Tab-separated table of C-alpha atoms in Angstrom:
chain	number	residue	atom	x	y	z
A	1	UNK	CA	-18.704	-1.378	-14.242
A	2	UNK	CA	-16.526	-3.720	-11.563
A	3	UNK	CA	-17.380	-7.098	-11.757
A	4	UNK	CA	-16.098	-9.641	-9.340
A	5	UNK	CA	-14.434	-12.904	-11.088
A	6	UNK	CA	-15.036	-15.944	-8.367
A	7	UNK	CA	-15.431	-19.259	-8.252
A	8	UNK	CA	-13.928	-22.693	-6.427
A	9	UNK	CA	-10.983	-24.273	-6.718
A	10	UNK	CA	-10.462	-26.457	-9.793
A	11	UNK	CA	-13.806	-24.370	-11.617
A	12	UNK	CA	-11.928	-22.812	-14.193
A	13	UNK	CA	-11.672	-18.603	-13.006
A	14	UNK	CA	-7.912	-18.447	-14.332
A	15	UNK	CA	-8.729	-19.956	-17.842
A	16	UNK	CA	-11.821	-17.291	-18.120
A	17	UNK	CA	-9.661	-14.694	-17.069
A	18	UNK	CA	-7.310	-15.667	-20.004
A	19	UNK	CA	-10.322	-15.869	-22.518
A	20	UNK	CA	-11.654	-12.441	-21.421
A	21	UNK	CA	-8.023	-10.641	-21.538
A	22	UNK	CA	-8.242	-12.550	-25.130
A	23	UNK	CA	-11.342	-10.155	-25.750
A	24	UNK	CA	-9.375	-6.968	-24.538
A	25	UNK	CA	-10.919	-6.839	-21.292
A	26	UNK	CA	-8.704	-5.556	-18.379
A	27	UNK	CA	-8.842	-8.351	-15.710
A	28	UNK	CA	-6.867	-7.334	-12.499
A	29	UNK	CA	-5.868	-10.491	-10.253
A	30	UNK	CA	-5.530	-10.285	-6.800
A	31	UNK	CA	-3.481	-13.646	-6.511
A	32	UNK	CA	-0.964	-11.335	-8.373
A	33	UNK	CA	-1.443	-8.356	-6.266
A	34	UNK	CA	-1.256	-10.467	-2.929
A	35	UNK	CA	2.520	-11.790	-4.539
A	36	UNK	CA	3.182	-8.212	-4.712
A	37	UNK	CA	1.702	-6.824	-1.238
A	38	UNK	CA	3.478	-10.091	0.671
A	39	UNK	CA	7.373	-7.860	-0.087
A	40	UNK	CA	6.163	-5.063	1.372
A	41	UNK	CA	8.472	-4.196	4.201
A	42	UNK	CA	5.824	-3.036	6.475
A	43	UNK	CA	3.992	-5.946	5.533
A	44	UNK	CA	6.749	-8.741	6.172
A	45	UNK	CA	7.366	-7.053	9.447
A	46	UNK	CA	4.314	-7.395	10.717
A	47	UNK	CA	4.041	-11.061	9.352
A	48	UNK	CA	7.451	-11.861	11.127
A	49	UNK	CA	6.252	-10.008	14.654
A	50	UNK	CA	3.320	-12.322	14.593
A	51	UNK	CA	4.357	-15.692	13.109
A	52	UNK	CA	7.789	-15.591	13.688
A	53	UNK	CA	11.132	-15.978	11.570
A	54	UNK	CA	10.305	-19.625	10.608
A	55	UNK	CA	8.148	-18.623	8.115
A	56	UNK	CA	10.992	-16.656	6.136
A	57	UNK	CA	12.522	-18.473	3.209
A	58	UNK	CA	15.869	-19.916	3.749
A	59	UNK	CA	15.324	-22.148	6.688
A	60	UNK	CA	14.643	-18.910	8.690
A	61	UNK	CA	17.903	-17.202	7.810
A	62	UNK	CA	16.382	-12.958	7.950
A	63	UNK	CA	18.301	-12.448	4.954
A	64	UNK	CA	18.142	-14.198	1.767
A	65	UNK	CA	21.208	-14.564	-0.772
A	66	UNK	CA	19.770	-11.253	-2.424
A	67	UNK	CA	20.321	-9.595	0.668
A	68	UNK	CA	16.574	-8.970	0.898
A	69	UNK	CA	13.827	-10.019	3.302
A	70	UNK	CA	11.036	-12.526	1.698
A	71	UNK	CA	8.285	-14.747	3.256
A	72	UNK	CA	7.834	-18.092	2.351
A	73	UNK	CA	4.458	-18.476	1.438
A	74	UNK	CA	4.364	-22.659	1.599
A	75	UNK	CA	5.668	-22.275	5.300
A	76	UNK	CA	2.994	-19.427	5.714
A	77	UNK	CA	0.587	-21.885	3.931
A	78	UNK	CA	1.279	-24.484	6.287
A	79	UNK	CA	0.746	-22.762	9.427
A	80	UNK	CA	-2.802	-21.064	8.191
A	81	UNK	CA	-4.724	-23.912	6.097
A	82	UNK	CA	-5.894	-25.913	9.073
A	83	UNK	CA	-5.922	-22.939	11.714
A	84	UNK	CA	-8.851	-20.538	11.375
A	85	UNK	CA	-7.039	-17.948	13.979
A	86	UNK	CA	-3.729	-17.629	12.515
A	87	UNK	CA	-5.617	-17.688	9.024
A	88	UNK	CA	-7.805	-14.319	9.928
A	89	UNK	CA	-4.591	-12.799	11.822
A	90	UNK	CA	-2.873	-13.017	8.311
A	91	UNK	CA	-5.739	-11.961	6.892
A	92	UNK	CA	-5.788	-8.980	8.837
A	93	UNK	CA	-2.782	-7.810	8.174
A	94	UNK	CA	-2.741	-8.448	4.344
A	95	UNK	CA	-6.137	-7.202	3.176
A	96	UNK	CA	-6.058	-3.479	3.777
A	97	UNK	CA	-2.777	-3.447	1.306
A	98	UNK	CA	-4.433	-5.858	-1.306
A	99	UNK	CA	-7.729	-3.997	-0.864
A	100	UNK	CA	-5.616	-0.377	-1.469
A	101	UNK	CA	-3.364	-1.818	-4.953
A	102	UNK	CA	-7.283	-3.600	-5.527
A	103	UNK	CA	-8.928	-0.017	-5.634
A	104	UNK	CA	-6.141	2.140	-7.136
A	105	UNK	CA	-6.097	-0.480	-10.123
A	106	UNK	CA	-9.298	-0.405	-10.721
A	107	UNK	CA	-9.455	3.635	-10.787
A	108	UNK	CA	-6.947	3.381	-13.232
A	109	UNK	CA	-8.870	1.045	-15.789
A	110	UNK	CA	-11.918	3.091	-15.389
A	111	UNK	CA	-10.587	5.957	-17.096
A	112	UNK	CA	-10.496	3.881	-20.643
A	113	UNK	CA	-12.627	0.840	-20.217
A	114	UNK	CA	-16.438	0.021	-19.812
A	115	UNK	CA	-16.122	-3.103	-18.254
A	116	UNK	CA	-13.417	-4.404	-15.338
A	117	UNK	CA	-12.862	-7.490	-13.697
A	118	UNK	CA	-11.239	-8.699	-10.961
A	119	UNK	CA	-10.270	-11.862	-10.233
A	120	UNK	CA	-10.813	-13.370	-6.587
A	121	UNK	CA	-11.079	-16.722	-5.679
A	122	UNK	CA	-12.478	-16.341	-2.071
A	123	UNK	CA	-14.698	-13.020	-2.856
A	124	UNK	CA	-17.587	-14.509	-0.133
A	125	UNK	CA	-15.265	-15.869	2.332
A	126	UNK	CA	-13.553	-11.881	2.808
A	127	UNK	CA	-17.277	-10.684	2.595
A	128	UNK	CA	-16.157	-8.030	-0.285
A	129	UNK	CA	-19.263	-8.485	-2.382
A	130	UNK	CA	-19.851	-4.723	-1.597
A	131	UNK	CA	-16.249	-3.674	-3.738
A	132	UNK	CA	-18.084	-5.017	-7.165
A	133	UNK	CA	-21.124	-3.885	-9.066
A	134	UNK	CA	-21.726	-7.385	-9.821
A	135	UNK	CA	-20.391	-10.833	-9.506
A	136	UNK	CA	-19.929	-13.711	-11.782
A	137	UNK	CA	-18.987	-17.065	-10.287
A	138	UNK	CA	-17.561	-20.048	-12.418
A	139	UNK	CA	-18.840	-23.516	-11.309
A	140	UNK	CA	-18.411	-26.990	-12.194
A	141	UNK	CA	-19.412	-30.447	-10.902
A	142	UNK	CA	-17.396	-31.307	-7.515
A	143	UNK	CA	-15.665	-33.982	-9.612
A	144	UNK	CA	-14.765	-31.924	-11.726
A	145	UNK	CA	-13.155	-29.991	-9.645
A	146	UNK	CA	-11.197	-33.234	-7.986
A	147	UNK	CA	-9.822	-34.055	-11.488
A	148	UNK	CA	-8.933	-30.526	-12.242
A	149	UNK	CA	-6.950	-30.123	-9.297
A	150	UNK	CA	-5.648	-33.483	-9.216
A	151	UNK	CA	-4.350	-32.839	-12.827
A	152	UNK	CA	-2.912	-29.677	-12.121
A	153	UNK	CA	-1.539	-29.371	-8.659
A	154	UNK	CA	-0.534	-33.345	-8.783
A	155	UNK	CA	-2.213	-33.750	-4.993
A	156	UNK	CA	-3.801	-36.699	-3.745
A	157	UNK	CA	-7.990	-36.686	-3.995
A	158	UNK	CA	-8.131	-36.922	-0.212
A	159	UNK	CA	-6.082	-33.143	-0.052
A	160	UNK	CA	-8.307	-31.665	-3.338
A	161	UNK	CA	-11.806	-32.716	-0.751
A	162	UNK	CA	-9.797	-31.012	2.105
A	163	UNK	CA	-9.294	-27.943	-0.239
A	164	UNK	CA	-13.108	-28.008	-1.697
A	165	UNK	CA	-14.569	-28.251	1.437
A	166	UNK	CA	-12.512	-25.484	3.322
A	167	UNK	CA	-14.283	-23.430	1.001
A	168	UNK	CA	-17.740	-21.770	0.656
A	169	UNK	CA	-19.762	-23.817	-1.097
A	170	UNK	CA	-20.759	-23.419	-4.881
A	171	UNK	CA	-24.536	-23.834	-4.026
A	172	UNK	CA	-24.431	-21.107	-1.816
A	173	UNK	CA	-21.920	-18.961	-3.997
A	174	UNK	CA	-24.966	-19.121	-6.511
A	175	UNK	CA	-27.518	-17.636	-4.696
A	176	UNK	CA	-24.837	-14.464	-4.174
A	177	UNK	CA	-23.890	-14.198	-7.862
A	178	UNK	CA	-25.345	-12.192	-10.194
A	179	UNK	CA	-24.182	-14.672	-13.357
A	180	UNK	CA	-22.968	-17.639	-13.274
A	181	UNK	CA	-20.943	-19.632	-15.932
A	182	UNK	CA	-20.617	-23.681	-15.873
A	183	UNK	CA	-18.009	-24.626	-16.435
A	184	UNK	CA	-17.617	-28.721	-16.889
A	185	UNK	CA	-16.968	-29.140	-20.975
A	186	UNK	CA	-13.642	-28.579	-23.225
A	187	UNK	CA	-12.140	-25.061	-23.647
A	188	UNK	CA	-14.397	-24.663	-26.935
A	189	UNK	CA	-17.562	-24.691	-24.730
A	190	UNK	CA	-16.543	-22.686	-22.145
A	191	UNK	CA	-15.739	-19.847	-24.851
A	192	UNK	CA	-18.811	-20.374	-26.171
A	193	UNK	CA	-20.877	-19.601	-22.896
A	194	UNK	CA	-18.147	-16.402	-22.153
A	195	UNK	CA	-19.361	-14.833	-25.589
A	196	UNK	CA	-22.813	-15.147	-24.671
A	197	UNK	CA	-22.307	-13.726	-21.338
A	198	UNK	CA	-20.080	-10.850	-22.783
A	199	UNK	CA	-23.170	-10.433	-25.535
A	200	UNK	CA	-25.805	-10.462	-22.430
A	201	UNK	CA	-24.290	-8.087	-20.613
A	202	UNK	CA	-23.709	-5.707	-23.373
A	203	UNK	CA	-27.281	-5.492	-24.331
A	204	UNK	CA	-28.917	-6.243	-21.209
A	205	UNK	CA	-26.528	-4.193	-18.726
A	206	UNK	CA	-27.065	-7.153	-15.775
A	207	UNK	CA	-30.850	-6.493	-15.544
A	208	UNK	CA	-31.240	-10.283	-14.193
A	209	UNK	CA	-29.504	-13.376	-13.363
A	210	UNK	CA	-27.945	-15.267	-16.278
A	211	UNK	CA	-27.366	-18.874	-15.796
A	212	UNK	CA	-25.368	-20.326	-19.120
């Protein structure tokens, strides 16, 4: 059993990944696996053909002090976040190799565990419901969310709306999610409602929707 790990910005999906590797359940990140695909040499190549060498680290320089060819991924960020072209041209060219690492991972966990997950924030925005046999979504409060990421990431409130709103939102997440965790108390609480969820889906086997 796959289950897809999503959620919003600021919601909480990295802390309930921690809590469920806690519990000995494999969780497979694709933030991770996207660091990894991003060195690929076919990869950078294609990234540099298409958005040029300014987006290499080192002010552009082809070659980095190790000698070895890396993309920036702030200047790549910058370029992408406000331009929904250059943002599915990346896309594009990324996704088949995260999508490849995604599904060989995945065979590999299968061999010695019931349950896998596999964290993606933007699981609806890619459209690859169809990869998981269900999909749990962590919410919380849109403020929440603001103070979260204001916390964390130190940005101003008017960037953390920017962020929010470039994204799909929760409402409609809901209505594709199978479960859905909320997630707008302490650390305690949130453990709480992952144990019942682990317990619900262990003795129900995802029969309906569980809102907790």
């Amino acid at each position: 059993m796959v289950i897809g790990l999503t959620g919003g910005i600021g919601t909480g999906k990295s802390t309930v990944s921690q809590i469920l590797r806690g519990n000995k359940f494999p969780v497979i990140d694709l933030d991770t696996i996207s660091h990894e695909v991003i060195k690929i040499p076919k990869v950078i190549e294609k990234i540099v053909e298409n958005f040029g060498k300014e987006v290499l680290e080192n002010s552009g320089n082809f070659e980095n002090e190790n000698n070895a060819i890396r993309i920036s991924r702030e200047k790549l960020g910058k370029i992408i976040f406000e331009n929904k072209e250059k943002r599915l041209l990346l896309n594009s060219i990324m996704h088949p190799e995260i999508l490849h690492t995604m599904r060989e991972q995945i065979s590999k966990y299968k061999k010695n565990n019931k349950i896998i997950f596999v964290e993606i924030q933007l699981l609806f925005e890619v459209q690859w419901e169809k990869e998981f046999d269900y999909i749990l979504l962590i919410s919380a409060k849109k403020s929440t969310q603001i103070r979260r990421i204001l916390e964390r990431d130190k940005r101003s409130e008017n960037d953390a709306l920017n962020i929010i709103n470039s994204q799909l939102p929760l409402d409609e997440k809901k209505k594709r999610s199978d479960f859905v965790i909320e997630n707008d108390g302490n650390i305690e609480e949130l453990k709480e409602k992952i144990d019942k969820f682990l317990e619900y889906l262990e003795t129900k086997y995802l029969e309906t929707k569980c809102y907790v």
